[in-house]
Coordinates of C-alpha atoms and ligand atoms in Angstrom, one line a residue:
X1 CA -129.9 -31.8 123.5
X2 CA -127.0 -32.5 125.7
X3 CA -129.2 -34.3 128.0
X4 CA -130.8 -36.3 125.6
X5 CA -127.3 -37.5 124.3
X6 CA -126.1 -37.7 127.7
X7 CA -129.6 -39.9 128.4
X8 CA -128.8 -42.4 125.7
X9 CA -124.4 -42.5 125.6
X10 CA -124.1 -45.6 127.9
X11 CA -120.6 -44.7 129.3
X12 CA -122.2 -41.2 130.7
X13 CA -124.5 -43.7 132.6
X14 CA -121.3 -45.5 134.2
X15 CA -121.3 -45.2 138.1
X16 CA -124.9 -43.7 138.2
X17 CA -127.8 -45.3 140.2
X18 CA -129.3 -48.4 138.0
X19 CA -131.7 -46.7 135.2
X20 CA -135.3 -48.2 135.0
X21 CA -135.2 -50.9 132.8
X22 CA -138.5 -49.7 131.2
X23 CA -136.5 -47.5 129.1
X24 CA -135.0 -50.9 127.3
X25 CA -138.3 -52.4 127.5
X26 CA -140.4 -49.7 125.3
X27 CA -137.6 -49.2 122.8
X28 CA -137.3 -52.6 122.2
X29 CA -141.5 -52.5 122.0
X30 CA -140.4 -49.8 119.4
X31 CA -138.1 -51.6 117.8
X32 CA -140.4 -54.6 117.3
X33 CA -143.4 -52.3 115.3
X34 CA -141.0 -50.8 113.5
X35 CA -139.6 -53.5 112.2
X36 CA -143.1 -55.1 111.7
X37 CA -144.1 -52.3 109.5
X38 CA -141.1 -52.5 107.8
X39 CA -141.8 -56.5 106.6
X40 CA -145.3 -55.2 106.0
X41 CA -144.0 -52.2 103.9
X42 CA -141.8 -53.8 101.7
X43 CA -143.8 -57.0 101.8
X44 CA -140.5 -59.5 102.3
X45 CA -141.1 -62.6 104.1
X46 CA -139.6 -62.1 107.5
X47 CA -136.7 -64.6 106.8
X48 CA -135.4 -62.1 104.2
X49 CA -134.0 -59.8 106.9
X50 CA -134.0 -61.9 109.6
X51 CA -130.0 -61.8 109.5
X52 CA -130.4 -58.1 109.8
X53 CA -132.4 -58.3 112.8
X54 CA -130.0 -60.8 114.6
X55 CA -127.3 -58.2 114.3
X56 CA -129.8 -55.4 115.1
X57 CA -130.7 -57.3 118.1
X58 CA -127.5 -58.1 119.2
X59 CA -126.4 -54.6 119.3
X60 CA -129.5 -53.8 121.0
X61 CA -128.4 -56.1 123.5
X62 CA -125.2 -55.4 124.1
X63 CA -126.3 -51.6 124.2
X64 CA -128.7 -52.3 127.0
X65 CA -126.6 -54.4 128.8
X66 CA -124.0 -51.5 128.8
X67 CA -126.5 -48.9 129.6
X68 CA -128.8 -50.9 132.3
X69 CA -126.8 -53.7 133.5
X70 CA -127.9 -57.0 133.3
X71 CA -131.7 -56.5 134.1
X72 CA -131.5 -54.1 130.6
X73 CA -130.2 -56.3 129.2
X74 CA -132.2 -59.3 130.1
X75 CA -135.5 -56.9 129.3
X76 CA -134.1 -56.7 125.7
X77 CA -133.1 -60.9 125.5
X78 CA -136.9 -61.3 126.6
X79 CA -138.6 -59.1 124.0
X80 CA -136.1 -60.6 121.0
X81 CA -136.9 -64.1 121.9
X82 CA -140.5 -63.0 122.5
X83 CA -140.7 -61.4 119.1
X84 CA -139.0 -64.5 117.2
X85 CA -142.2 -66.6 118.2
X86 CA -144.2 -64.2 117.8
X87 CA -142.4 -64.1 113.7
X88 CA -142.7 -68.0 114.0
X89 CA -145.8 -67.9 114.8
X90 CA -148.1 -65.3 113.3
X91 CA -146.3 -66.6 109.8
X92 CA -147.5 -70.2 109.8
X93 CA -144.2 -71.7 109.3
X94 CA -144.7 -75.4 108.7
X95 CA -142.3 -78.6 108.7
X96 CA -138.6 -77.9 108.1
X97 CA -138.7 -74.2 108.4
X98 CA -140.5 -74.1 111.7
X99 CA -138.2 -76.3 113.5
X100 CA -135.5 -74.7 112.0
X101 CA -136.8 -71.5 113.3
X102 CA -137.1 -72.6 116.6
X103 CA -133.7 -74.5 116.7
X104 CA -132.2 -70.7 116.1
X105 CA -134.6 -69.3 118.3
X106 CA -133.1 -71.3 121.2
X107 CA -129.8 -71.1 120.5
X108 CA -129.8 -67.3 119.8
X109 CA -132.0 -67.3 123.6
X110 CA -128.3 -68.9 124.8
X111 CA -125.9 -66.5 122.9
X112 CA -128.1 -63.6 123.6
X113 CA -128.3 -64.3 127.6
X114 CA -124.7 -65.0 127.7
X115 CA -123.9 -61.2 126.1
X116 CA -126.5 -59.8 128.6
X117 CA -125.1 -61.7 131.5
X118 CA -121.0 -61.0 130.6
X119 CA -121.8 -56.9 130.1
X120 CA -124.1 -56.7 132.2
X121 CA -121.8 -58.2 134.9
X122 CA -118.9 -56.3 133.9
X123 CA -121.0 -53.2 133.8
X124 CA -122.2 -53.6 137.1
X125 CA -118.4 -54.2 138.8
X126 CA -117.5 -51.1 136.8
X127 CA -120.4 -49.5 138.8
X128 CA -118.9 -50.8 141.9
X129 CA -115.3 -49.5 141.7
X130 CA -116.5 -46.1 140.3
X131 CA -118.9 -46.0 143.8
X132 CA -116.2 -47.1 145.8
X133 CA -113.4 -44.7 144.4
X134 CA -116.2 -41.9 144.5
X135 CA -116.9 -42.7 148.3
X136 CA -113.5 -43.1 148.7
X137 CA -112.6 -39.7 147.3
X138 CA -116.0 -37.9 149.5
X139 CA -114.1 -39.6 152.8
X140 CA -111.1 -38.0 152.0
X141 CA -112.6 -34.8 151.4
X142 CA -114.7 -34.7 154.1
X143 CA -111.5 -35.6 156.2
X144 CA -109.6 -33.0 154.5
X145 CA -112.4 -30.3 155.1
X146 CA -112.4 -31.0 159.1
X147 CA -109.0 -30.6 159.0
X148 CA -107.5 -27.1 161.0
X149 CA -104.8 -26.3 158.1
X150 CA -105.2 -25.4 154.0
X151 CA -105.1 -28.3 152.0
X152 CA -104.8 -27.3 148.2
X153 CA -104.4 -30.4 145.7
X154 CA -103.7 -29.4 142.1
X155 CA -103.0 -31.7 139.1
X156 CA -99.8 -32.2 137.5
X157 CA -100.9 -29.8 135.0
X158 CA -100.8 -27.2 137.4
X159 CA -104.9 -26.8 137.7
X160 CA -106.5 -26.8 141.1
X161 CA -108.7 -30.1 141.8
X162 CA -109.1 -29.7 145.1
X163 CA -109.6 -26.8 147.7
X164 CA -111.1 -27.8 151.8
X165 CA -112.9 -25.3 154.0
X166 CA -110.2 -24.1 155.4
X167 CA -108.4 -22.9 153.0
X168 CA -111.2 -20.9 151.6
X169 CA -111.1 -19.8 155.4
X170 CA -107.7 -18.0 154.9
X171 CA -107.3 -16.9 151.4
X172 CA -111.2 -15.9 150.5
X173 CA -112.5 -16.2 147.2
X174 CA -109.0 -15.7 145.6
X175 CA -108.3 -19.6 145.6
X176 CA -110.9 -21.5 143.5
X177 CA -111.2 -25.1 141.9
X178 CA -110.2 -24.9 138.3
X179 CA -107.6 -22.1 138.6
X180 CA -103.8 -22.4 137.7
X181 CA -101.8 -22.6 140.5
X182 CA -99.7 -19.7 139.3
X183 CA -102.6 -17.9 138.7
X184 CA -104.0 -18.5 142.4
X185 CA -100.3 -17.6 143.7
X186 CA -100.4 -14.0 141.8
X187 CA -104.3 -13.7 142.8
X188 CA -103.7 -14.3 146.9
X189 CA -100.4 -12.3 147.3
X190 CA -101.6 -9.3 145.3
X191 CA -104.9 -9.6 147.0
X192 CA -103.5 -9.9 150.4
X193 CA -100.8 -7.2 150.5
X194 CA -98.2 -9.6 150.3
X195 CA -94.7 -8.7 148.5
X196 CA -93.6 -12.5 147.5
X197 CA -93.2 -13.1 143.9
X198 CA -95.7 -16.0 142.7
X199 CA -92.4 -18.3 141.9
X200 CA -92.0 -18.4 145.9
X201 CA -95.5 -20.4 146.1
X202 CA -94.7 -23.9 147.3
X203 CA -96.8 -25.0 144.9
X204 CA -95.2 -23.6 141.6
X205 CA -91.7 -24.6 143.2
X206 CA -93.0 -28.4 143.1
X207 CA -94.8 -28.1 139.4
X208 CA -91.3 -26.5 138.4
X209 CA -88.9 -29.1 139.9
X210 CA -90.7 -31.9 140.8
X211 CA -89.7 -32.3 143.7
X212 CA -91.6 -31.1 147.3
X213 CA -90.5 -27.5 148.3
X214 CA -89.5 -26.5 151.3
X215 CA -91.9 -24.9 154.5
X216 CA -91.7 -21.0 154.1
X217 CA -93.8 -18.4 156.1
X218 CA -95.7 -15.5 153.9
X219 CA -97.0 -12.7 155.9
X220 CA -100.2 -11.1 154.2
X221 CA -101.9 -7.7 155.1
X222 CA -105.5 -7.3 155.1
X223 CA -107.4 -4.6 153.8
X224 CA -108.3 -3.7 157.4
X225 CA -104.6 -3.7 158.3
X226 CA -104.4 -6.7 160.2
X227 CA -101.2 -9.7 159.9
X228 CA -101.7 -12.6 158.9
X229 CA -98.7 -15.1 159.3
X230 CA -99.1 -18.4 157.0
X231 CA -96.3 -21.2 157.0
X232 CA -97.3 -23.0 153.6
X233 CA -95.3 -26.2 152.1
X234 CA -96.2 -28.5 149.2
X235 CA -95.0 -31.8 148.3
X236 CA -95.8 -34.1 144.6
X237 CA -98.0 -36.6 145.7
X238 CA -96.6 -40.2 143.9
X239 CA -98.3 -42.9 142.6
X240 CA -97.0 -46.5 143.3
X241 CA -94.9 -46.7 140.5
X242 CA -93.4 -43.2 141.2
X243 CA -94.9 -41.0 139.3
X244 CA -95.9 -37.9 140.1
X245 CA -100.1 -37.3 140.0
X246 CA -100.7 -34.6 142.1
X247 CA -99.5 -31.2 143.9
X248 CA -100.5 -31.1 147.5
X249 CA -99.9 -27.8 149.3
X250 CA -100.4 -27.1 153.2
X251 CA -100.9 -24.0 154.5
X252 CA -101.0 -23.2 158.5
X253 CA -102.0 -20.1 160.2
X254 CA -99.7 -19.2 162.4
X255 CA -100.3 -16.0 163.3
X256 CA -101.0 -16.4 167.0
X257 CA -97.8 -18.6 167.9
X258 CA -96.2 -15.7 165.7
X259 CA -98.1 -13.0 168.1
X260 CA -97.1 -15.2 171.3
X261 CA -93.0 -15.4 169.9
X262 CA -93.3 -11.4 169.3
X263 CA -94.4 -10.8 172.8
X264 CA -91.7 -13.4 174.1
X265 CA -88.9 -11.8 172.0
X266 CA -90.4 -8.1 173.5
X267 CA -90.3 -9.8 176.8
X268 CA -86.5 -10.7 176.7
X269 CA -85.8 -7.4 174.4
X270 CA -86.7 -5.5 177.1
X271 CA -85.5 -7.1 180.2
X272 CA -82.1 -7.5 179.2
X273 CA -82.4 -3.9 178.4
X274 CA -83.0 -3.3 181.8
X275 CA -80.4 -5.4 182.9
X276 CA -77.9 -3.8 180.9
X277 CA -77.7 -0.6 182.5
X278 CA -77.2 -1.3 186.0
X279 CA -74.6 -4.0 185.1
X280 CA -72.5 -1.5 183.3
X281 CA -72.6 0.6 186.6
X282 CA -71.6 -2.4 188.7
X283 CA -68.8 -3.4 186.2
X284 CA -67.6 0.1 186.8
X285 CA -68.1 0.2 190.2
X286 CA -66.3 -3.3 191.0
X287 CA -63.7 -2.3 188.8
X288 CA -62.7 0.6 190.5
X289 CA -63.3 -1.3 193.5
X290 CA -60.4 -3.9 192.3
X291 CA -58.2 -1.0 192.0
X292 CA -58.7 0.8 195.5
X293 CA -58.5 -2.7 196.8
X294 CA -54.6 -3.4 195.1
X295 CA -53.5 -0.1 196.5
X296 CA -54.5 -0.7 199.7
X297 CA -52.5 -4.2 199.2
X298 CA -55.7 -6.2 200.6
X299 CA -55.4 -9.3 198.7
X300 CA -58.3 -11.0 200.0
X301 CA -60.6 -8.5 199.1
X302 CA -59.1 -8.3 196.0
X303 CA -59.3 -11.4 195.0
X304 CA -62.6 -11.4 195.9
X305 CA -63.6 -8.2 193.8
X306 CA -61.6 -9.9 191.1
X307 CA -64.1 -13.0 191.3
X308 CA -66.8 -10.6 191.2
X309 CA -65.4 -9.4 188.1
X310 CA -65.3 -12.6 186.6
X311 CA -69.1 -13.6 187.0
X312 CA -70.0 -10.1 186.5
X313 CA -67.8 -10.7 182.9
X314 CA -70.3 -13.8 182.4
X315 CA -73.5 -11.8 183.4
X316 CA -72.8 -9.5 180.9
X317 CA -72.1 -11.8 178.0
X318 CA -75.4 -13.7 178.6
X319 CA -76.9 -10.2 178.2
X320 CA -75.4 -9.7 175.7
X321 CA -76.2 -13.0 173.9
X322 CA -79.9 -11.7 174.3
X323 CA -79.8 -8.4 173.0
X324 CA -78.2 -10.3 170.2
X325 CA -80.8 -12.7 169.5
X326 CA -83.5 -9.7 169.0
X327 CA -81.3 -7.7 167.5
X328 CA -81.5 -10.9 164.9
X329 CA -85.2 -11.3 164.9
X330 CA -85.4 -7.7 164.5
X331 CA -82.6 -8.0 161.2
X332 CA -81.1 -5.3 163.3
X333 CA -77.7 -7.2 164.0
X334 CA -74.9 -4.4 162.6
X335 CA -72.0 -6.1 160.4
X336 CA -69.3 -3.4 160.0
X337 CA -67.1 -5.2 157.5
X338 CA -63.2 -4.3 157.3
X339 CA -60.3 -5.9 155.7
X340 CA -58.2 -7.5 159.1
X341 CA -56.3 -11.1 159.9
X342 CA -57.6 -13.8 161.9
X343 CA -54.6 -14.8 163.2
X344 CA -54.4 -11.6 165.3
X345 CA -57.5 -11.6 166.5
X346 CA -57.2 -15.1 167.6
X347 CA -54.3 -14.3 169.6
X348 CA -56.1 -11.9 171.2
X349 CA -58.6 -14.3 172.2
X350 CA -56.6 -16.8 173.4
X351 CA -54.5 -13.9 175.2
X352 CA -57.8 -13.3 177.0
X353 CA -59.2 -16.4 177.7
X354 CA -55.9 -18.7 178.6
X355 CA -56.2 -17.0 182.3
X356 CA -59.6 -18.6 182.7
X357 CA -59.0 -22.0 181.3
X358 CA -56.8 -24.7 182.4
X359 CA -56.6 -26.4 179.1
X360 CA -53.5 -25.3 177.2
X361 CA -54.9 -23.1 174.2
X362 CA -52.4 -23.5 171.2
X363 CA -52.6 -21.9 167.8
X364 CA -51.7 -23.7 164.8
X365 CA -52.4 -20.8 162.2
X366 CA -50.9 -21.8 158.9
X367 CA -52.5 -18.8 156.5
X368 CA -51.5 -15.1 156.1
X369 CA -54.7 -14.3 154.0
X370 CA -56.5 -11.9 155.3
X371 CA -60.6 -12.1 155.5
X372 CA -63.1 -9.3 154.7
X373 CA -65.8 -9.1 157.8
X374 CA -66.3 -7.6 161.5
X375 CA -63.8 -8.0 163.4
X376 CA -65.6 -7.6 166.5
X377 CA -68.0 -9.9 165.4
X378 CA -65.6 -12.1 164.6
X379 CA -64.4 -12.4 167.8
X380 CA -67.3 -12.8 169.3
X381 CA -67.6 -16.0 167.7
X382 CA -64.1 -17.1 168.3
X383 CA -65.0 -16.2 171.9
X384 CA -67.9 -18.2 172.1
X385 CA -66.4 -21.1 170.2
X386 CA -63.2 -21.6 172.5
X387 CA -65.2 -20.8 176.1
X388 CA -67.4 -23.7 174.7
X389 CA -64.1 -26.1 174.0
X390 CA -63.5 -25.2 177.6
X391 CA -66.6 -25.6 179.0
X392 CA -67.0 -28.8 177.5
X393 CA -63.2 -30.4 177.9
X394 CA -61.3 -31.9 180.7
X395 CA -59.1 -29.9 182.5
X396 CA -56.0 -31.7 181.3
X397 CA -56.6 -31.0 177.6
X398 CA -55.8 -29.2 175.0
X399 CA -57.3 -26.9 172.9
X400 CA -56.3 -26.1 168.9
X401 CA -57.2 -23.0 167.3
X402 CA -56.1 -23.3 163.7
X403 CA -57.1 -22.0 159.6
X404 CA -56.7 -23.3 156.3
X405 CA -57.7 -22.2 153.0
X406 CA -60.1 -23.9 150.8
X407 CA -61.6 -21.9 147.6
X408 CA -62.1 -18.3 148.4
X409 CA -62.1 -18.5 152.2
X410 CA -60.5 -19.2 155.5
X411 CA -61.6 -21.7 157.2
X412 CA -60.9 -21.4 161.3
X413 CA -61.2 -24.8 163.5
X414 CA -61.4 -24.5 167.2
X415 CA -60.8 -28.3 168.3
X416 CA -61.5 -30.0 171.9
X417 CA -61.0 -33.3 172.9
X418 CA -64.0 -33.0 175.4
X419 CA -67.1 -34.7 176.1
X420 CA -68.3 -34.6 171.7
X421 CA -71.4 -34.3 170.4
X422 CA -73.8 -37.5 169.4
X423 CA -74.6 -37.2 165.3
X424 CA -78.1 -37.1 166.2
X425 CA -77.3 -33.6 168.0
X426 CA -75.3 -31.8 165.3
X427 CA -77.8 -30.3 164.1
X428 CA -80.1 -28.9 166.7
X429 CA -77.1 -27.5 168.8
X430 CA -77.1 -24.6 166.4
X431 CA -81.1 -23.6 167.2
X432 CA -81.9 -21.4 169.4
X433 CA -81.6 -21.7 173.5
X434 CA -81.1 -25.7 172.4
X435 CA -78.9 -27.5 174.5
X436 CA -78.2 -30.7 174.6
X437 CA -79.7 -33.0 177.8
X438 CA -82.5 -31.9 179.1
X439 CA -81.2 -30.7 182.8
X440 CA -77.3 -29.4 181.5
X441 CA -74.8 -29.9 184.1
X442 CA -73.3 -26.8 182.3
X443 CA -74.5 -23.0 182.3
X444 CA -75.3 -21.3 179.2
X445 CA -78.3 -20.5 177.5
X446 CA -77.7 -22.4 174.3
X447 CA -77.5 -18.9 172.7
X448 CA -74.2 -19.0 171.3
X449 CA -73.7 -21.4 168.5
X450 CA -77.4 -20.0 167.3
X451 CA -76.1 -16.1 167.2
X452 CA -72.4 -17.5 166.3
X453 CA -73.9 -19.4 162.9
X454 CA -76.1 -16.3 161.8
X455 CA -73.1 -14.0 162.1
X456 CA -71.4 -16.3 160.1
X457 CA -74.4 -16.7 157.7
X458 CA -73.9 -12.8 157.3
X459 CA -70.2 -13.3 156.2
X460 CA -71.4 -15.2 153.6
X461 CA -69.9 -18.3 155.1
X462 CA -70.8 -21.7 157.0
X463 CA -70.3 -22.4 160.5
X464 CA -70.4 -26.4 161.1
X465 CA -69.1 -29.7 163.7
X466 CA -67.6 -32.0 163.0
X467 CA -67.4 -34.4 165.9
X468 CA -67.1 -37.8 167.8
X469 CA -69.2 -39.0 171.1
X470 CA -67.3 -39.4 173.6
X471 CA -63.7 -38.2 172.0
X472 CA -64.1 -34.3 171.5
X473 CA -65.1 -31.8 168.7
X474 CA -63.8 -29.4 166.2
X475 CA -65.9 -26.6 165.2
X476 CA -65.4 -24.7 161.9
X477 CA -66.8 -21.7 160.2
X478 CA -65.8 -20.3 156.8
X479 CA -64.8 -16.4 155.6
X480 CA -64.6 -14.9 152.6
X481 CA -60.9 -13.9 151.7
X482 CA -60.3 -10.6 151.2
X483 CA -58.9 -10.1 147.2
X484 CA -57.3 -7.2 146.3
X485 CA -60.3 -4.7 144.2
X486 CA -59.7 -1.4 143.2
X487 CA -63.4 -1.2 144.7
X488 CA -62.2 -2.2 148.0
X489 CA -58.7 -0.2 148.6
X490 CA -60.5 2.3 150.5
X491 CA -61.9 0.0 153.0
X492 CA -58.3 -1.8 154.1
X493 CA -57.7 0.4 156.7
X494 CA -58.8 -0.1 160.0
X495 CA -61.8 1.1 161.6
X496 CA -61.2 2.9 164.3
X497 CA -63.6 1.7 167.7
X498 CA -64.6 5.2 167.7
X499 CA -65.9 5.5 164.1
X500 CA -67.4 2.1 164.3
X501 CA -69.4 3.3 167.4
X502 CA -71.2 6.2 165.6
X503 CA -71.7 3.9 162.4
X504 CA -73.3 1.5 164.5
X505 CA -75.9 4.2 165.9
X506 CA -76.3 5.9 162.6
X507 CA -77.1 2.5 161.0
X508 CA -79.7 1.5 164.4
X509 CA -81.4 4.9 163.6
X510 CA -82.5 3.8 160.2
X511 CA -85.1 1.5 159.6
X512 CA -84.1 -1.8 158.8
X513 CA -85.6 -3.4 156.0
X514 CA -84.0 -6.7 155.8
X515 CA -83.2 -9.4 158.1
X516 CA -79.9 -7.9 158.6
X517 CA -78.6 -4.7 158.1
X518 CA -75.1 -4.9 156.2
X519 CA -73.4 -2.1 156.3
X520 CA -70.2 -1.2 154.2
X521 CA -67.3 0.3 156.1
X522 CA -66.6 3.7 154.4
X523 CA -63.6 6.0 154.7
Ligands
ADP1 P1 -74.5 -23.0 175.7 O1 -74.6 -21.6 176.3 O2 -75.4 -24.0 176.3 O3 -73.0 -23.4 175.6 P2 -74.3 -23.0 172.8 O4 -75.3 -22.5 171.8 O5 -73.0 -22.4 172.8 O6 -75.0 -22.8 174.2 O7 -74.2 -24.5 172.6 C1 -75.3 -25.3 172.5 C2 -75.1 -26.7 173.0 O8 -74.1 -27.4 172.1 C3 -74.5 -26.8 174.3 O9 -75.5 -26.8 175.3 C4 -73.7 -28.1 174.3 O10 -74.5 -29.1 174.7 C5 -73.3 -28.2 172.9 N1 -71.9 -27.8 172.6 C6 -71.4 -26.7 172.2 N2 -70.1 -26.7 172.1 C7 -69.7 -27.9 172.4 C8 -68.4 -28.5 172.5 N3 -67.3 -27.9 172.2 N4 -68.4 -29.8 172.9 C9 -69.5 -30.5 173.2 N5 -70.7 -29.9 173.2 C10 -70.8 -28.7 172.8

């Protein structure tokens, strides 16, 4: 029945392949007999109804025209005109009423062609654009389906439209054409083992907010154990007045450069392991060394032990700087967090580090507020951020280590006026092992603004440049201010280095379960 309505709607036959024009010739045959019988029934002379046929016709026309095109609808012209002689005709019409009827005959002929020509014509350029969007769309698909990532179109109404090959590839059966998007969120992750809430889907980010969500990786179990690492973004898709008519999401699999960055990050775990221990020793060694050597009063040995010492002081922060960076991947970084004041600490560093640098280090502290963090942490990024001013300064300058408060936190400058970083580097100096040029004419790693900026992140605070080619730069990071809380009283005492050392091994003993491990000094 659905067929048959289908069959006959003319807008259901839009975009298909031209239907035989038969069809408009044997219903109009029909139409003809029927209305034959229908003069012959009731016995009227033709003329009677023929206003009714005219409109009958016309329809019949315009129906056809629709349906077939022009050649149904010329069929149909053919037939009427045919069957009005035929009327004429068969009738005997003399005089006056035969010419009559031939003068109408003719004109409808005109009238009639020119409705079969105009829809059919339309009908057929409607035809067109429907082929030529549906070949359009079949390109894109088959495009789409080549293509090594997921591509997941939904509509704005949050229904899935579109799914290629690949997709189907990486999430199985659980993603289908027709489903919700939340629905095919909930369906993957709880299929595949993973623990992401459906709200974290790129996808249901964009239909929430409109706006295109951010790249995030998901890691998904199988049932047979095995990872599967997928880095999946989605973006609206606009038309050209801005609106928004689609969701796209792409999903990679990126489980192998995942694989390759574990075995990388296992490489440098473990070498810098093994560097480790025998550095100690030498540290230790040269050390004692340096003091044998004062005794005896041999100052050029001394002063050559004391170089070693120096280098040997660099060694072991670049190893350092690695253990760091898996301890991060890992999320096995240790915070111990204590109530203590910058300002000492940054004495301390500059205490430390003015003997190495012949820029003038000057502290221009102007708060008394003290922060609630790791001190040793701390300094390590203080430590980092004035050997870089020094690294990258003339000799003649100076260097400014200063705070100010701004909300809750201190915020603690260290400013050069060295060689500055271009705009279009600000950025990308804080990645990991980036540095900027591509042969550096200074050593590093490009380790320490990365591992400086997450320890920072786990304070809760920023760590940003701001900074002119050419004229020098001032590098910032924020911490939370302590504030008096009952809650907290306990923890304003110091932590002894001896406390902190069995906290840190207690806390590597357990198994980490976030990125970081934050542990809470306690009395
Ligand atoms: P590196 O070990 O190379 O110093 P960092 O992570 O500390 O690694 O710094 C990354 C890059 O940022 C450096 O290679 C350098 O090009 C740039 N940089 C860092 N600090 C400064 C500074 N004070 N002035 C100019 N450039 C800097």
């Amino acid at each position: 029945m659905e067929n048959m309505f289908n069959y006959l709607n003319p807008i259901a036959q839009l975009g298909k392949p031209k239907r035989s024009f038969l069809f408009a010739f044997f219903t109009n045959i029909i139409l003809c007999v029927v209305s034959e019988f229908y003069v012959y029934l009731v016995g009227k002379n033709p003329l009677a109804v023929g206003n009714y046929i005219i409109f009958i016709n016309a329809a019949f026309i315009v129906y056809f025209s629709f349906r077939d095109g022009m050649l149904g609808g010329f069929t149909t012209v053919c037939l009427t005109i045919l069957y009005y002689f035929y009327i004429i005709y068969t009738r005997h019409y003399q005089g006056n009423l035969l010419n009559s009827g031939i003068d109408t005959t003719i004109s409808l002929a005109f009238v009639y062609s020119f409705l079969a020509f105009s829809i059919g014509y339309l009908k057929q350029l409607i035809d067109k654009l429907i082929e030529k969007e549906a070949n359009a769309r079949i390109r894109l698909e088959t495009i789409l389906d080549q293509l090594p990532v997921g591509v997941i179109v939904s509509n704005t109404m949050g229904k899935i439209e579109f799914v290629n090959n690949y997709t189907q590839k990486l999430f199985g059966k659980y993603v289908k054409v027709g489903n919700a998007i939340e629905k095919n969120a909930e369906n993957t992750m709880h299929h595949n083992g993973i623990r992401a809430s459906r709200n974290e889907s790129p996808s249901v980010q964009v239909l929430a907010t409109g706006k295109s969500a951010k790249p995030q990786d998901f890691v998904f179990t199988h049932a047979n154990g095995e990872k599967l690492y997928i880095n999946s973004y989605a973006s609206p898709v606009k038309n050209r007045a801005g609106q928004i008519i689609a969701i796209a999401s792409i999903s990679h699999d990126i489980t192998s450069l995942k694989k390759e960055e574990q075995k990388k990050n296992d490489f440098i775990n473990m070498t810098s392991h093994e560097l480790k221990t025998p550095l100690t020793s030498i540290k230790v060694f040269t050390q004692v060394l340096e003091k044998k050597l004062k005794n005896k009063q041999d100052t050029e040995s001394f002063h050559l032990a004391s170089r070693i010492n120096t280098q040997l002081n660099k060694l072991t922060m670049l190893v350092g700087d690695l253990l760091d960076v898996t301890r991060l991947e890992k999320g096995k970084l240790i915070v111990i967090k204590e109530k203590f004041l910058v300002k000492g600490l940054a004495e301390e560093v500059i205490h430390d580090l003015q003997p190495i640098s012949t820029q003038r280090l000057i502290l221009k502290w102007t708060t008394k507020l003290p922060v609630y963090g790791d001190k040793e942490r701390i300094r390590q990024v203080l430590t980092n951020l004035v050997t870089n001013a020094i690294k990258y300064s003339p000799e003649d300058k100076e260097i400014i280590i200063g705070s100010r408060e701004h909300d809750n936190f201190l915020e603690i400058y260290v400013q050069d006026f060295g060689i500055g970083i271009a705009s279009t580097e600000k950025k990308k100096i804080f990645e990991r092992f980036y540095q900027v040029g591509e042969n550096s004419t200074y050593p590093g790693l490009g380790l320490g603004l990365y591992i400086s900026a997450q320890i920072i992140k786990r304070h809760k605070g920023k760590l940003w440049v701001e900074s002119e080619y050419g004229k020098g730069s001032a590098f910032w990071f924020s911490l939370p201010i302590y504030r008096m809380k009952k809650a907290r009283n306990h923890l304003s005492k110091p932590i002894h280095p001896a406390v902190r050392h069995a906290r840190i091994r207690k806390s590597s003993s357990k198994k980490s379960k976030g990125l970081m491990l934050t542990v809470p000094a306690k009395r």
